[in-house]
Coordinates of C-alpha atoms in Angstrom, one line a residue:
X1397 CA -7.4 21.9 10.5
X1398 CA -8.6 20.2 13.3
X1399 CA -5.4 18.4 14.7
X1400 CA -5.8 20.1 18.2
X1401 CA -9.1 17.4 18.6
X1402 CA -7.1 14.6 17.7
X1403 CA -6.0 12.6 20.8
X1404 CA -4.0 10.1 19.2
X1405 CA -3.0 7.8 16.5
X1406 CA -3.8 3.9 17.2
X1407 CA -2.0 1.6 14.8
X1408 CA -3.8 -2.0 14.8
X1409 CA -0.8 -3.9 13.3
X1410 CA 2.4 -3.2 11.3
X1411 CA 1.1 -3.3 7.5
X1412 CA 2.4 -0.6 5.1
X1413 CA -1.1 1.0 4.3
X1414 CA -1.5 1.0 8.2
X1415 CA 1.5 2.7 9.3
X1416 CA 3.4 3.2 6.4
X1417 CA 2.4 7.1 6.3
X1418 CA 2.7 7.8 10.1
X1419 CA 6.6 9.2 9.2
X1420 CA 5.3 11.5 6.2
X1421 CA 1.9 12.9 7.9
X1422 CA 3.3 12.7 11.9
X1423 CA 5.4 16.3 11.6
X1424 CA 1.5 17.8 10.4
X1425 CA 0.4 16.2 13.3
X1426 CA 2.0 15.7 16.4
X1427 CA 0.2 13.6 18.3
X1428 CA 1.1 10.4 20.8
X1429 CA 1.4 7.3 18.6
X1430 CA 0.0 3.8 20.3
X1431 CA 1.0 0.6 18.8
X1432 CA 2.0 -3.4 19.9
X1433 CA 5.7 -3.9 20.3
X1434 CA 6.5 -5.7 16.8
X1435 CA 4.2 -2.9 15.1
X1436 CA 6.2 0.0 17.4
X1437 CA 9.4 -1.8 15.8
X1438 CA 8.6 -1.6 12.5
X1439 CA 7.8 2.2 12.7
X1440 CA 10.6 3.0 14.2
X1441 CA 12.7 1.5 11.2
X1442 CA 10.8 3.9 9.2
X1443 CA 11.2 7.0 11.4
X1444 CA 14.6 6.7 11.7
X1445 CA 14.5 6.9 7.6
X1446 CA 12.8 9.9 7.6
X1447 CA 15.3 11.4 10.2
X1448 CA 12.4 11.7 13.3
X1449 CA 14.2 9.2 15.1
X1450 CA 12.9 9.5 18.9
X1451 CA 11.3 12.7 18.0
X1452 CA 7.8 10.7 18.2
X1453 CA 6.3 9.5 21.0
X1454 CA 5.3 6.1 20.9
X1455 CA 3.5 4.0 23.2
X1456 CA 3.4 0.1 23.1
X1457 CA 0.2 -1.6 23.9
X1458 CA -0.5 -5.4 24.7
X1459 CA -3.9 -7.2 24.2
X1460 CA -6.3 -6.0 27.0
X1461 CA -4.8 -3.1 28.5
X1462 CA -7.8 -0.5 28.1
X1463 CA -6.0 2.7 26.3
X1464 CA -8.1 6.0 28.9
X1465 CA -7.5 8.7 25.6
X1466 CA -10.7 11.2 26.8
X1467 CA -13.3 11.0 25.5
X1468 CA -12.8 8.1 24.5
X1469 CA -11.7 4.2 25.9
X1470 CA -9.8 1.6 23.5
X1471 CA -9.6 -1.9 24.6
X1472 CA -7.1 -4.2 21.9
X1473 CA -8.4 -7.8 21.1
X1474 CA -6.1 -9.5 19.6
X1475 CA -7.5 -11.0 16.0
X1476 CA -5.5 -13.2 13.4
X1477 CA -4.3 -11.7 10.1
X1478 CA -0.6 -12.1 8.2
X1479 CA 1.5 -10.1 10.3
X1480 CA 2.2 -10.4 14.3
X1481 CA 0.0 -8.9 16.5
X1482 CA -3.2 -7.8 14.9
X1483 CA -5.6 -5.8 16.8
X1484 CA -9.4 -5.0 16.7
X1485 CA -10.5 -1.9 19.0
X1486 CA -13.5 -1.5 21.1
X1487 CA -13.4 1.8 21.2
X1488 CA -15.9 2.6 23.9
X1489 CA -17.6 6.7 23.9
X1490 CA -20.2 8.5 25.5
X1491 CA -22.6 7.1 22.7
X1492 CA -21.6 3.8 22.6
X1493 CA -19.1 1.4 21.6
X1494 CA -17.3 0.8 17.9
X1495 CA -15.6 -2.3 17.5
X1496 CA -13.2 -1.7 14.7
X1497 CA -12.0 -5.3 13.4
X1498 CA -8.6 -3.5 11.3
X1499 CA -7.6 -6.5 9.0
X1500 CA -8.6 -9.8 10.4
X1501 CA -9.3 -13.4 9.9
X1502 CA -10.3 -16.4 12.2
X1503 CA -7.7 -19.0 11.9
X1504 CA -7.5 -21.9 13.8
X1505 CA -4.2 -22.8 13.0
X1506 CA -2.3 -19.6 13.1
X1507 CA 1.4 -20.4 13.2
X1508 CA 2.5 -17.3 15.0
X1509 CA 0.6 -15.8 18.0
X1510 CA -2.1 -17.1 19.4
X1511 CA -6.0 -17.3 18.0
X1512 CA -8.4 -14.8 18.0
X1513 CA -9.7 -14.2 21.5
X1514 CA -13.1 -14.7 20.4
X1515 CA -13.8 -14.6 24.3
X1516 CA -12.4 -10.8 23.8
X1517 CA -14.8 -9.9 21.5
X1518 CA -18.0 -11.8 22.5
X1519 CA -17.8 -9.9 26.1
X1520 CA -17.8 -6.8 23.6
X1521 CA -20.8 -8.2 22.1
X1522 CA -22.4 -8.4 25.9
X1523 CA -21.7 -5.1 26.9
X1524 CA -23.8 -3.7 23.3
X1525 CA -22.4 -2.4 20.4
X1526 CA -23.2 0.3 18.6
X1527 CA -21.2 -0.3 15.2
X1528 CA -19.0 -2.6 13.6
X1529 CA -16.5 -0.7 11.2
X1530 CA -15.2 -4.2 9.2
X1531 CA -12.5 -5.3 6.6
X1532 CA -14.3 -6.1 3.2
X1533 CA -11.6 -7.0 0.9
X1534 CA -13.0 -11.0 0.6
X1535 CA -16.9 -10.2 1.5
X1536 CA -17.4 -11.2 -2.3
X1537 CA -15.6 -15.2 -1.7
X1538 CA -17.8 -17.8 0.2
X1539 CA -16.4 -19.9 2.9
X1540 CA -13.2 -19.5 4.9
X1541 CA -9.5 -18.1 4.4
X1542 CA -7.8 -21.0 4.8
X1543 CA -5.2 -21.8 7.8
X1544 CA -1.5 -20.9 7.9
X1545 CA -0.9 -24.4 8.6
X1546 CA -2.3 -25.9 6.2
X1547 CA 0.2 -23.3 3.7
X1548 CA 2.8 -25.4 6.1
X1549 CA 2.0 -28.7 5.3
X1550 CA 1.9 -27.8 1.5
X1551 CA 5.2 -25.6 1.1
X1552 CA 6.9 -28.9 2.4
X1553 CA 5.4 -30.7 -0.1
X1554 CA 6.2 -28.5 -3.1
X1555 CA 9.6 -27.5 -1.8
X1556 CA 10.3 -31.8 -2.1
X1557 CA 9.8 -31.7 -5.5
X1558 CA 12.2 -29.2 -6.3
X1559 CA 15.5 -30.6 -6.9
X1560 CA 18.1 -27.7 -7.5
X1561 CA 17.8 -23.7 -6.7
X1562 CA 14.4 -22.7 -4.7
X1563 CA 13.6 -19.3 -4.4
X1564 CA 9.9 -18.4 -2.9
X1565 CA 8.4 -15.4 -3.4
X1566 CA 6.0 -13.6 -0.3
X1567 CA 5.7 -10.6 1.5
X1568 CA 7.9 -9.2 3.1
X1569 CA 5.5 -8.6 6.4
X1570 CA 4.2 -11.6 6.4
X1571 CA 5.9 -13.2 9.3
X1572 CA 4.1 -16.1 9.9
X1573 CA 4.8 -16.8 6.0
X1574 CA 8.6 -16.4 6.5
X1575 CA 8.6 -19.3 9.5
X1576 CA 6.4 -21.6 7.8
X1577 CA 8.9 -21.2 4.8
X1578 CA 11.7 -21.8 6.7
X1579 CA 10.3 -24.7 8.5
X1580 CA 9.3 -26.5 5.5
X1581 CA 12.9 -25.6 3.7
X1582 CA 14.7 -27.3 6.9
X1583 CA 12.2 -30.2 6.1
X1584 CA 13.8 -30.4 3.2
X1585 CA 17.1 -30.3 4.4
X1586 CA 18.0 -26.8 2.9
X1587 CA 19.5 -23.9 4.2
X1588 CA 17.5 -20.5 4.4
X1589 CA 19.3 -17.5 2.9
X1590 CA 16.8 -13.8 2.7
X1591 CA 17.3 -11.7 -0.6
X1592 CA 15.7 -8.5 0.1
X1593 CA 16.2 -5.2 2.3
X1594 CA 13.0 -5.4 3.5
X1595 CA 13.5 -9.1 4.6
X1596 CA 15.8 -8.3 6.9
X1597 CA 13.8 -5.5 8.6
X1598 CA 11.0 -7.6 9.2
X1599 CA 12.9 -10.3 10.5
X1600 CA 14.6 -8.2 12.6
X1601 CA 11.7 -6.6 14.2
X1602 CA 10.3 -9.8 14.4
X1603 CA 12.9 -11.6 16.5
X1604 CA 13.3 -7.9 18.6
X1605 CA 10.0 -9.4 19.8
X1606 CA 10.4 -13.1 20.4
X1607 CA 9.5 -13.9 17.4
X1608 CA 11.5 -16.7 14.8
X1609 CA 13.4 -17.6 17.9
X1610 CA 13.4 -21.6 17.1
X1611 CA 14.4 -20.5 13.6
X1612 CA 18.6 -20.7 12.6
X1613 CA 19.8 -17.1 11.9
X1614 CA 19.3 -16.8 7.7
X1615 CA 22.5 -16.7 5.6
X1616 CA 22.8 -13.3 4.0
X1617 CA 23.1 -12.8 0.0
X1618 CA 26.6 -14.1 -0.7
X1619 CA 27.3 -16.9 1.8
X1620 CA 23.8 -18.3 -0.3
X1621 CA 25.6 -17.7 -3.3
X1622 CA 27.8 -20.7 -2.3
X1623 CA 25.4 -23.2 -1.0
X1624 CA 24.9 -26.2 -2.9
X1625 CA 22.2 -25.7 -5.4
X1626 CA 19.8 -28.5 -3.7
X1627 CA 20.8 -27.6 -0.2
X1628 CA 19.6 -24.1 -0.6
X1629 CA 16.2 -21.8 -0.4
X1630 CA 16.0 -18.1 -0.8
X1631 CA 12.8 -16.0 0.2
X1632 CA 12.8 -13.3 -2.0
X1633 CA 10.7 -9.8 -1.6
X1634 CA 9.4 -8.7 -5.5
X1635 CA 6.1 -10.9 -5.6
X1636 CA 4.4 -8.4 -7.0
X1637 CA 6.2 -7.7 -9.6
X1638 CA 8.7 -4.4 -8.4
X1639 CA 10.7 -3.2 -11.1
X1640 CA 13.7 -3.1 -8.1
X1641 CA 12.7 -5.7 -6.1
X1642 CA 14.8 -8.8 -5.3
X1643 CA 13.5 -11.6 -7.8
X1644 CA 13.3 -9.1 -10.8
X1645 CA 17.0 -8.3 -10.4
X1646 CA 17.8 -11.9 -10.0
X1647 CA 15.2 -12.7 -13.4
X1648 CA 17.0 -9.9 -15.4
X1649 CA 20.6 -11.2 -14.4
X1650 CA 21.6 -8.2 -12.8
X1651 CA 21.8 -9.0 -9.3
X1652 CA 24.9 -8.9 -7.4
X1653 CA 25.4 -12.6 -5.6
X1654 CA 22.0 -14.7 -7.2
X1655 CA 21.3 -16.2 -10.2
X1656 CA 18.9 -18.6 -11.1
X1657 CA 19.2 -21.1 -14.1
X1658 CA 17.2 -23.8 -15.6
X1659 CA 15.9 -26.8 -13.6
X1660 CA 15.3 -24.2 -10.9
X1661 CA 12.4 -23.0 -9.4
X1662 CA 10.6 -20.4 -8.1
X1663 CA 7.3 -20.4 -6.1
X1664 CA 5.0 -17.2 -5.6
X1665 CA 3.5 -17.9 -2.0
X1666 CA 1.4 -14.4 -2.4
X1667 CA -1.7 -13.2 -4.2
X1668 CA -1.6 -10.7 -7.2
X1669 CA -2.9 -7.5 -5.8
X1670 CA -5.4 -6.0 -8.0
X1671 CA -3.4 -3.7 -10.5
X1672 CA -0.5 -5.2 -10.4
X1673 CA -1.1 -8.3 -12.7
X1674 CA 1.0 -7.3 -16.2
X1675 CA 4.1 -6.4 -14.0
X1676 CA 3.5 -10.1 -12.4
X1677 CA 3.1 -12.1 -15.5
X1678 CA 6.3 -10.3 -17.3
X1679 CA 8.0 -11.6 -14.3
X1680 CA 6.8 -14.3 -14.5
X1681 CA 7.2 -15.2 -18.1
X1682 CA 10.7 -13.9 -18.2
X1683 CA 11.4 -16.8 -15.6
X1684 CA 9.3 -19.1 -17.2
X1685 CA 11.6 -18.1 -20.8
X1686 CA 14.8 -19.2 -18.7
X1687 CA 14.0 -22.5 -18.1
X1688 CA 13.1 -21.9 -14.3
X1689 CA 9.5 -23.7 -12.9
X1690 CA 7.5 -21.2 -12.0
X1691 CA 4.7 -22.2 -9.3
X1692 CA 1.9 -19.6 -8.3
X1693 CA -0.7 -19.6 -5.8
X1694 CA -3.4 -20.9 -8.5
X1695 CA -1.4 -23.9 -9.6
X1696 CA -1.6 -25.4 -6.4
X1697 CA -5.3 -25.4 -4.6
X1698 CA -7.4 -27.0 -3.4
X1699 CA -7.2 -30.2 -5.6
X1700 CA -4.0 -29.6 -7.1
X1701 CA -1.7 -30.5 -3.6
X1702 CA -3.1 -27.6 -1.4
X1703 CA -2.6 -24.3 -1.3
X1704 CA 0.6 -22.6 -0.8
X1705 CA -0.8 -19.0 0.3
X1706 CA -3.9 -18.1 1.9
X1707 CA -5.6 -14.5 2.6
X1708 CA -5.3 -12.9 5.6
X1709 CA -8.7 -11.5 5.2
X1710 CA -12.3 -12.9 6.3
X1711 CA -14.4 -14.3 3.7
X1712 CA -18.4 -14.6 4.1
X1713 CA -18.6 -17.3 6.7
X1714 CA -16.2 -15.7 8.9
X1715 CA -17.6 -12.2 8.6
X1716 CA -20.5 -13.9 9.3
X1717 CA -19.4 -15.4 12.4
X1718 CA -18.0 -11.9 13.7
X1719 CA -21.7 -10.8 13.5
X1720 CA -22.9 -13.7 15.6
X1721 CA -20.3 -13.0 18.1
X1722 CA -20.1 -9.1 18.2
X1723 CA -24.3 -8.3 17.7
X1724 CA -23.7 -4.5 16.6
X1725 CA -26.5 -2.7 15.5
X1726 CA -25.0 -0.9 12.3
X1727 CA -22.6 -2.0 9.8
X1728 CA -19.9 -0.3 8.4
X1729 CA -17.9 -2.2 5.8
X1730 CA -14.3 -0.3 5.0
X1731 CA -11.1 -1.6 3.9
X1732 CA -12.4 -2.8 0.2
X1733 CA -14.0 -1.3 -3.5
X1734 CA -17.8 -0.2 -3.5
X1735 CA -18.3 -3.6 -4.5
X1736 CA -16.9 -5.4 -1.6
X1737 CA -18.5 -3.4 0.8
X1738 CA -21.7 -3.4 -0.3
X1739 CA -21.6 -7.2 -0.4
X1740 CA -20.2 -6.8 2.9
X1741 CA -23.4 -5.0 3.6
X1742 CA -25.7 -7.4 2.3
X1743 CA -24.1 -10.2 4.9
X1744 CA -24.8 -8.7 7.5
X1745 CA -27.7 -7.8 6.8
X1746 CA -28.5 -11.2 6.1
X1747 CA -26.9 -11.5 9.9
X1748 CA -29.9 -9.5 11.1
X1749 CA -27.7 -6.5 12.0
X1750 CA -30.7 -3.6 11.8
X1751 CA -28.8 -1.1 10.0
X1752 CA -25.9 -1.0 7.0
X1753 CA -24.1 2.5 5.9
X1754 CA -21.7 1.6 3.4
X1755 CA -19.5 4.9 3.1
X1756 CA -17.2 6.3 0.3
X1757 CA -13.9 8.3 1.2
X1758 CA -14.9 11.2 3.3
X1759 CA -18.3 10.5 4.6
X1760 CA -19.3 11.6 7.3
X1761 CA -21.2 9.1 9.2
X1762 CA -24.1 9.8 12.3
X1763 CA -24.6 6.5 14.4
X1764 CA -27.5 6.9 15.1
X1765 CA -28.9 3.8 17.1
X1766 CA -32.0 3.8 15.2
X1767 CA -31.6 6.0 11.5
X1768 CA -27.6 5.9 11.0
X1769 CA -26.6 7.9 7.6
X1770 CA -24.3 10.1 6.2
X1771 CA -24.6 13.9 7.3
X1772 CA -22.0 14.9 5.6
X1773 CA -18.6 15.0 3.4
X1774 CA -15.4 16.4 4.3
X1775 CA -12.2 16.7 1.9
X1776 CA -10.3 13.2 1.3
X1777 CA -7.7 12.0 -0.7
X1778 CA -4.3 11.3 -1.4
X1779 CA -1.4 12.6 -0.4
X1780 CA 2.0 12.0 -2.6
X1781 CA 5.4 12.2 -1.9
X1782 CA 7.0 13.9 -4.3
X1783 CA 10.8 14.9 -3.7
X1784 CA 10.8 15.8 -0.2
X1785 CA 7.3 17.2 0.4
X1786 CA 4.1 16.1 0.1
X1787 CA 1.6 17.1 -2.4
X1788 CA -2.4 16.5 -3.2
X1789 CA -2.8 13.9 -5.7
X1790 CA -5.9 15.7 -7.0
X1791 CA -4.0 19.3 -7.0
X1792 CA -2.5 21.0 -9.8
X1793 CA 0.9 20.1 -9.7
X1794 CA 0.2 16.1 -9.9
X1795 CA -2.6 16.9 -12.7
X1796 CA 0.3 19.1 -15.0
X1797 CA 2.6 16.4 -14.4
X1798 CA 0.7 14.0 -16.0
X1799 CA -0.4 16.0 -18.8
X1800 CA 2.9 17.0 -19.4
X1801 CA 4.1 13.1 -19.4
X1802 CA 1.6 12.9 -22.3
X1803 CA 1.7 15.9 -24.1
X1804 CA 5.3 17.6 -22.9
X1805 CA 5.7 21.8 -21.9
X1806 CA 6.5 24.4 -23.6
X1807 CA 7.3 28.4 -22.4
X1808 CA 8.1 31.2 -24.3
X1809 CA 9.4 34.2 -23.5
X1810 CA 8.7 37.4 -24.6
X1811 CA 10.2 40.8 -24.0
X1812 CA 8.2 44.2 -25.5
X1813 CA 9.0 47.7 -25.0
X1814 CA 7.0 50.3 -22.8
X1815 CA 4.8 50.8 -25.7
X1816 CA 4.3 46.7 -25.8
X1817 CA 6.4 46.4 -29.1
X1818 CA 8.7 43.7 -29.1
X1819 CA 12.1 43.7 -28.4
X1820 CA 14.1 41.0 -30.3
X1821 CA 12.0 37.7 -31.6
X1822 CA 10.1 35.5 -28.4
X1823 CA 12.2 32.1 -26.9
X1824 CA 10.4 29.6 -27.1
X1825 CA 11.8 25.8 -25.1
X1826 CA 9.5 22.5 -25.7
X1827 CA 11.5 20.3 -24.1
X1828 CA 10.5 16.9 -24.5
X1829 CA 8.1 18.2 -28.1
X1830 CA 10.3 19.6 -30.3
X1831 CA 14.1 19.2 -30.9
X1832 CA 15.6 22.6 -31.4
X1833 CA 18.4 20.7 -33.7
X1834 CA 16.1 18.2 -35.6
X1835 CA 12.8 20.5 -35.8
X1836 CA 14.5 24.1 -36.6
X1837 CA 11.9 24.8 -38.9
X1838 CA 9.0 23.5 -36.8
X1839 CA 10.6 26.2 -34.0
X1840 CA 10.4 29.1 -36.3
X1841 CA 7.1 28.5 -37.0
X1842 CA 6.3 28.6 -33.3
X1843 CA 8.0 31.2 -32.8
X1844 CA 6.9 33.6 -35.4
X1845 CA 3.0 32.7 -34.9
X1846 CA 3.9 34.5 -31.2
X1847 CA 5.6 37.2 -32.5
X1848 CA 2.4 37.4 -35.1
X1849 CA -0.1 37.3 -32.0
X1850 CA 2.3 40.0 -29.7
X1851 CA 2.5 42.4 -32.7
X1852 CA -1.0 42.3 -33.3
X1853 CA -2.4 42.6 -30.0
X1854 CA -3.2 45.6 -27.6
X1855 CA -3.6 46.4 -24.2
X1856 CA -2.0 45.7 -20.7
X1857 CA 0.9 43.1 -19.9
X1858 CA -2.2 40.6 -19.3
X1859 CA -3.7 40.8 -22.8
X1860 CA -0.1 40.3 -24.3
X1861 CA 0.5 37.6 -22.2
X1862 CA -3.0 36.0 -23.4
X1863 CA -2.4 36.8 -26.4
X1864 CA 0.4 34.9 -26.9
X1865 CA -0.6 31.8 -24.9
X1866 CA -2.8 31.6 -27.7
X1867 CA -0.9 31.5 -30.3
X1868 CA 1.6 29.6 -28.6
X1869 CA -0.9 26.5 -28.1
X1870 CA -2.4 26.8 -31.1
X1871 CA 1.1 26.9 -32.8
X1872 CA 2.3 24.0 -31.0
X1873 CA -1.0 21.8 -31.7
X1874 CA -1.1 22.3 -35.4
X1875 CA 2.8 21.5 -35.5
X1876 CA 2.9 18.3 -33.1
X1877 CA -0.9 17.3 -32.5
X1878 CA -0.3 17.7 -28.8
X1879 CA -1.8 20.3 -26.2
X1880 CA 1.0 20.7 -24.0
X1881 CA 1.1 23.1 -20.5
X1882 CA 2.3 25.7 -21.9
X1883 CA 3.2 29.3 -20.4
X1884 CA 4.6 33.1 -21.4
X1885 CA 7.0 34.7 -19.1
X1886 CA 6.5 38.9 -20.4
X1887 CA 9.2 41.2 -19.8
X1888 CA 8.1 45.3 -20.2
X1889 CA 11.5 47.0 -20.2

């Protein structure tokens, strides 16, 4: 409702829950689209899926060049995080300047791109900022991320010990990830083959933009297939355990070109992403029942040979070094649970940043210099993609679809006369509840109760109707100790 005010969309980097919905919510929109080259290349992957292929304007940004988008005036600083070309925004206004971070951390030895231009953001700093809206996901772990470098050293270590079939596990995105792989697999004097669609669009955005270019091109599916087992490593997308990804093809036998047997090994250079822990450790133990070795990001840190993944978000001591640099005066953690950001809070509090508003989804926020707070809430939530349309997750079609998962439909038709006697005895279809073959009797009970409750009742088409909703849930309950959606189509004739 208040698209016309909206003077564009300003991706900070290519990560799914950052651009990922542009294709889905852009048609709603229509508004000019800003983002670095690699991130511009990724979404126009995604466009073309969704058949808006050059029907969006997009504009590609580089680190520096002020964005003039009245009122306002965005300057990108390029940060570090686990996907080429992160951005933070100063995003300078009439009342003062925000400094969004997006998702960040400050590593020294980054293996792709350059560091964060601390320089960037300290003449932010100078120049006075009004608030700092901040990533929270690791505001709850002391100390530092860790250094993609570091993952370097350590994949070529772990990838030595393995002596037949390697297969590593990471995400898909993570670019950085993907060269340090391969780097440590030439190490090792194996070839580098990618199992996964979404592989091969990352890559392929990636060297679109310079990126990978010292790297060999990687051997496709089934020239990997005949590789000798120890001269071969595959990078595989289903770390998190996707029922269709890559590696749970391969661990159920059912992919086309790979298989993996015992004395191999597989090695998850990701984290587990909250929620998605049982689909990880049946994939994991599935392996683990074949005879493969599987190695995971908690097997091997600090003190067990290094780690071989580290987060591409700031824990406390480099949050607390953004405050040092960037001075806001309010702090407004995002991008984590309530229990994230109100650590987040606490830091920089403890940062001596005057003022902390830790928001939930649809607050509206006054900056206020001197009393910021929330004024207000708007409606927020999630969208779904259901079919071919999107729908609120918090409207009535997703809410009957999950009772119905649970408790199955049911609708019955009844046809009366003008007088509201019935014509014929009611249909009545639970598909999904009851078997019309193997619960005949259950049916007829149904269905008389709804003739009982039509016969019975008196009125207008609405009162039958009611009536026999009633009956038809009440029916259905005692029968099957479920409360399905039900409904009654009436037919006067």
């Amino acid at each position: 409702e208040r698209r016309k005010d909206l003077v564009a969309i300003v991706l900070t980097h290519a990560h799914e829950d950052h651009l990922g919905a542009v294709p889905f919510l852009w048609p709603r929109l229509e508004c000019p689209v800003y983002a670095t080259g690699f991130a511009a290349s990724v979404l126009r992957r995604k466009l073309a899926d969704v058949g808006l292929a050059g029907r969006v304007p997009i504009h590609e940004y580089v680190p520096g060049q002020r964005l003039a988008l009245p009122p306002f005036d965005v300057e990108p600083i390029y940060i570090t995080h686990s996907i080429p070309e992160p951005m933070a925004l100063a995003i300078r206004t009439p009342a003062g300047t925000v400094l969004h971070t997006g998702d960040w951390k400050l590593d020294a030895d980054p293996v792709l791109g350059p560091k964060t231009d601390e320089a960037g953001l300290r003449r932010v700093g100078d120049g006075g900022v009004l608030a700092l809206v901040g990533d929270s996901t690791n505001a709850l772990v002391p100390g530092e991320s860790g250094s993609e470098e570091e993952v370097y050293r350590n994949l070529v270590r772990t990838i030595g010990e393995c002596r037949q079939r390697v297969a590593v596990a990471c995400f898909a995105s993570n670019v950085g990830r993907l060269q340090s792989i391969a780097r440590a697999a030439a190490a090792n004097d194996r070839n580098v083959g990618l199992v996964g669609r979404s592989l091969w669009r990352m890559t392929e955005a990636a060297r679109e933009n310079g990126y990978l270019a010292d790297l060999p091109p990687f051997l496709d599916e089934s020239d990997s297939a005949f590789v000798p087992r120890d001269k071969i490593l595959l990078i595989c997308t289903g770390s998190q355990g996707e029922p269709r990804s890559a590696l749970a093809r391969i661990a159920a036998d059912q992919h086309p070109h790979i298989a993996l047997e015992a004395e191999d090994t597989v090695i998850f250079s990701s984290r587990t992403i909250p929620g998605n822990e049982r689909a990880i450790l049946t994939l994991q133990n599935g392996l683990a029942a074949q005879g493969v070795t599987v190695i995971t990001a908690e097997d091997r840190g600090p003190g067990e040979g290094g780690p071989i993944h580290v987060s591409g978000h700031p824990c406390q001591d480099e949050l607390a070094r953004m405050y040092q640099i960037v001075r806001p005066r309010i702090a407004i953690p995002v991008h984590g649970e309530a229990r994230h950001m109100r650590a987040h809070a606490e830091l920089a509090r403890s940062c001596q940043v005057p003022h902390g508003v830790v928001p939930e989804n649809g607050a509206v926020v006054e900056l206020d210099p001197d009393n910021p707070r929330i004024v207000d809430h708007v409606h927020a939530g999630r969208l779904a993609l259901d079919g071919e349309r999107l729908v609120p997750m918090d409207g009535l079609v997703v809410k009957a679809r999950g009772r119905m998962l649970f408790n199955g439909a049911a609708l019955a038709t009844v046809v009366v006369d003008r007088r509201g006697r019935l014509i014929g005895a009611p249909q009545v279809s639970a598909p999904g509840l009851i078997d019309p073959d193997a619960d005949a009797e259950m049916l007829e009970d149904v269905v008389d109760a709804v003739a009982t409750a039509v016969e019975r009742a008196k009125g207008d088409d609405d009162q039958l109707r009611a009536a026999a909703l009633q009956a038809l849930k009440r029916a259905l309950k005692a029968a099957t100790g479920k409360r399905p959606t039900a409904d009654v189509h009436l037919v006067r004739v």
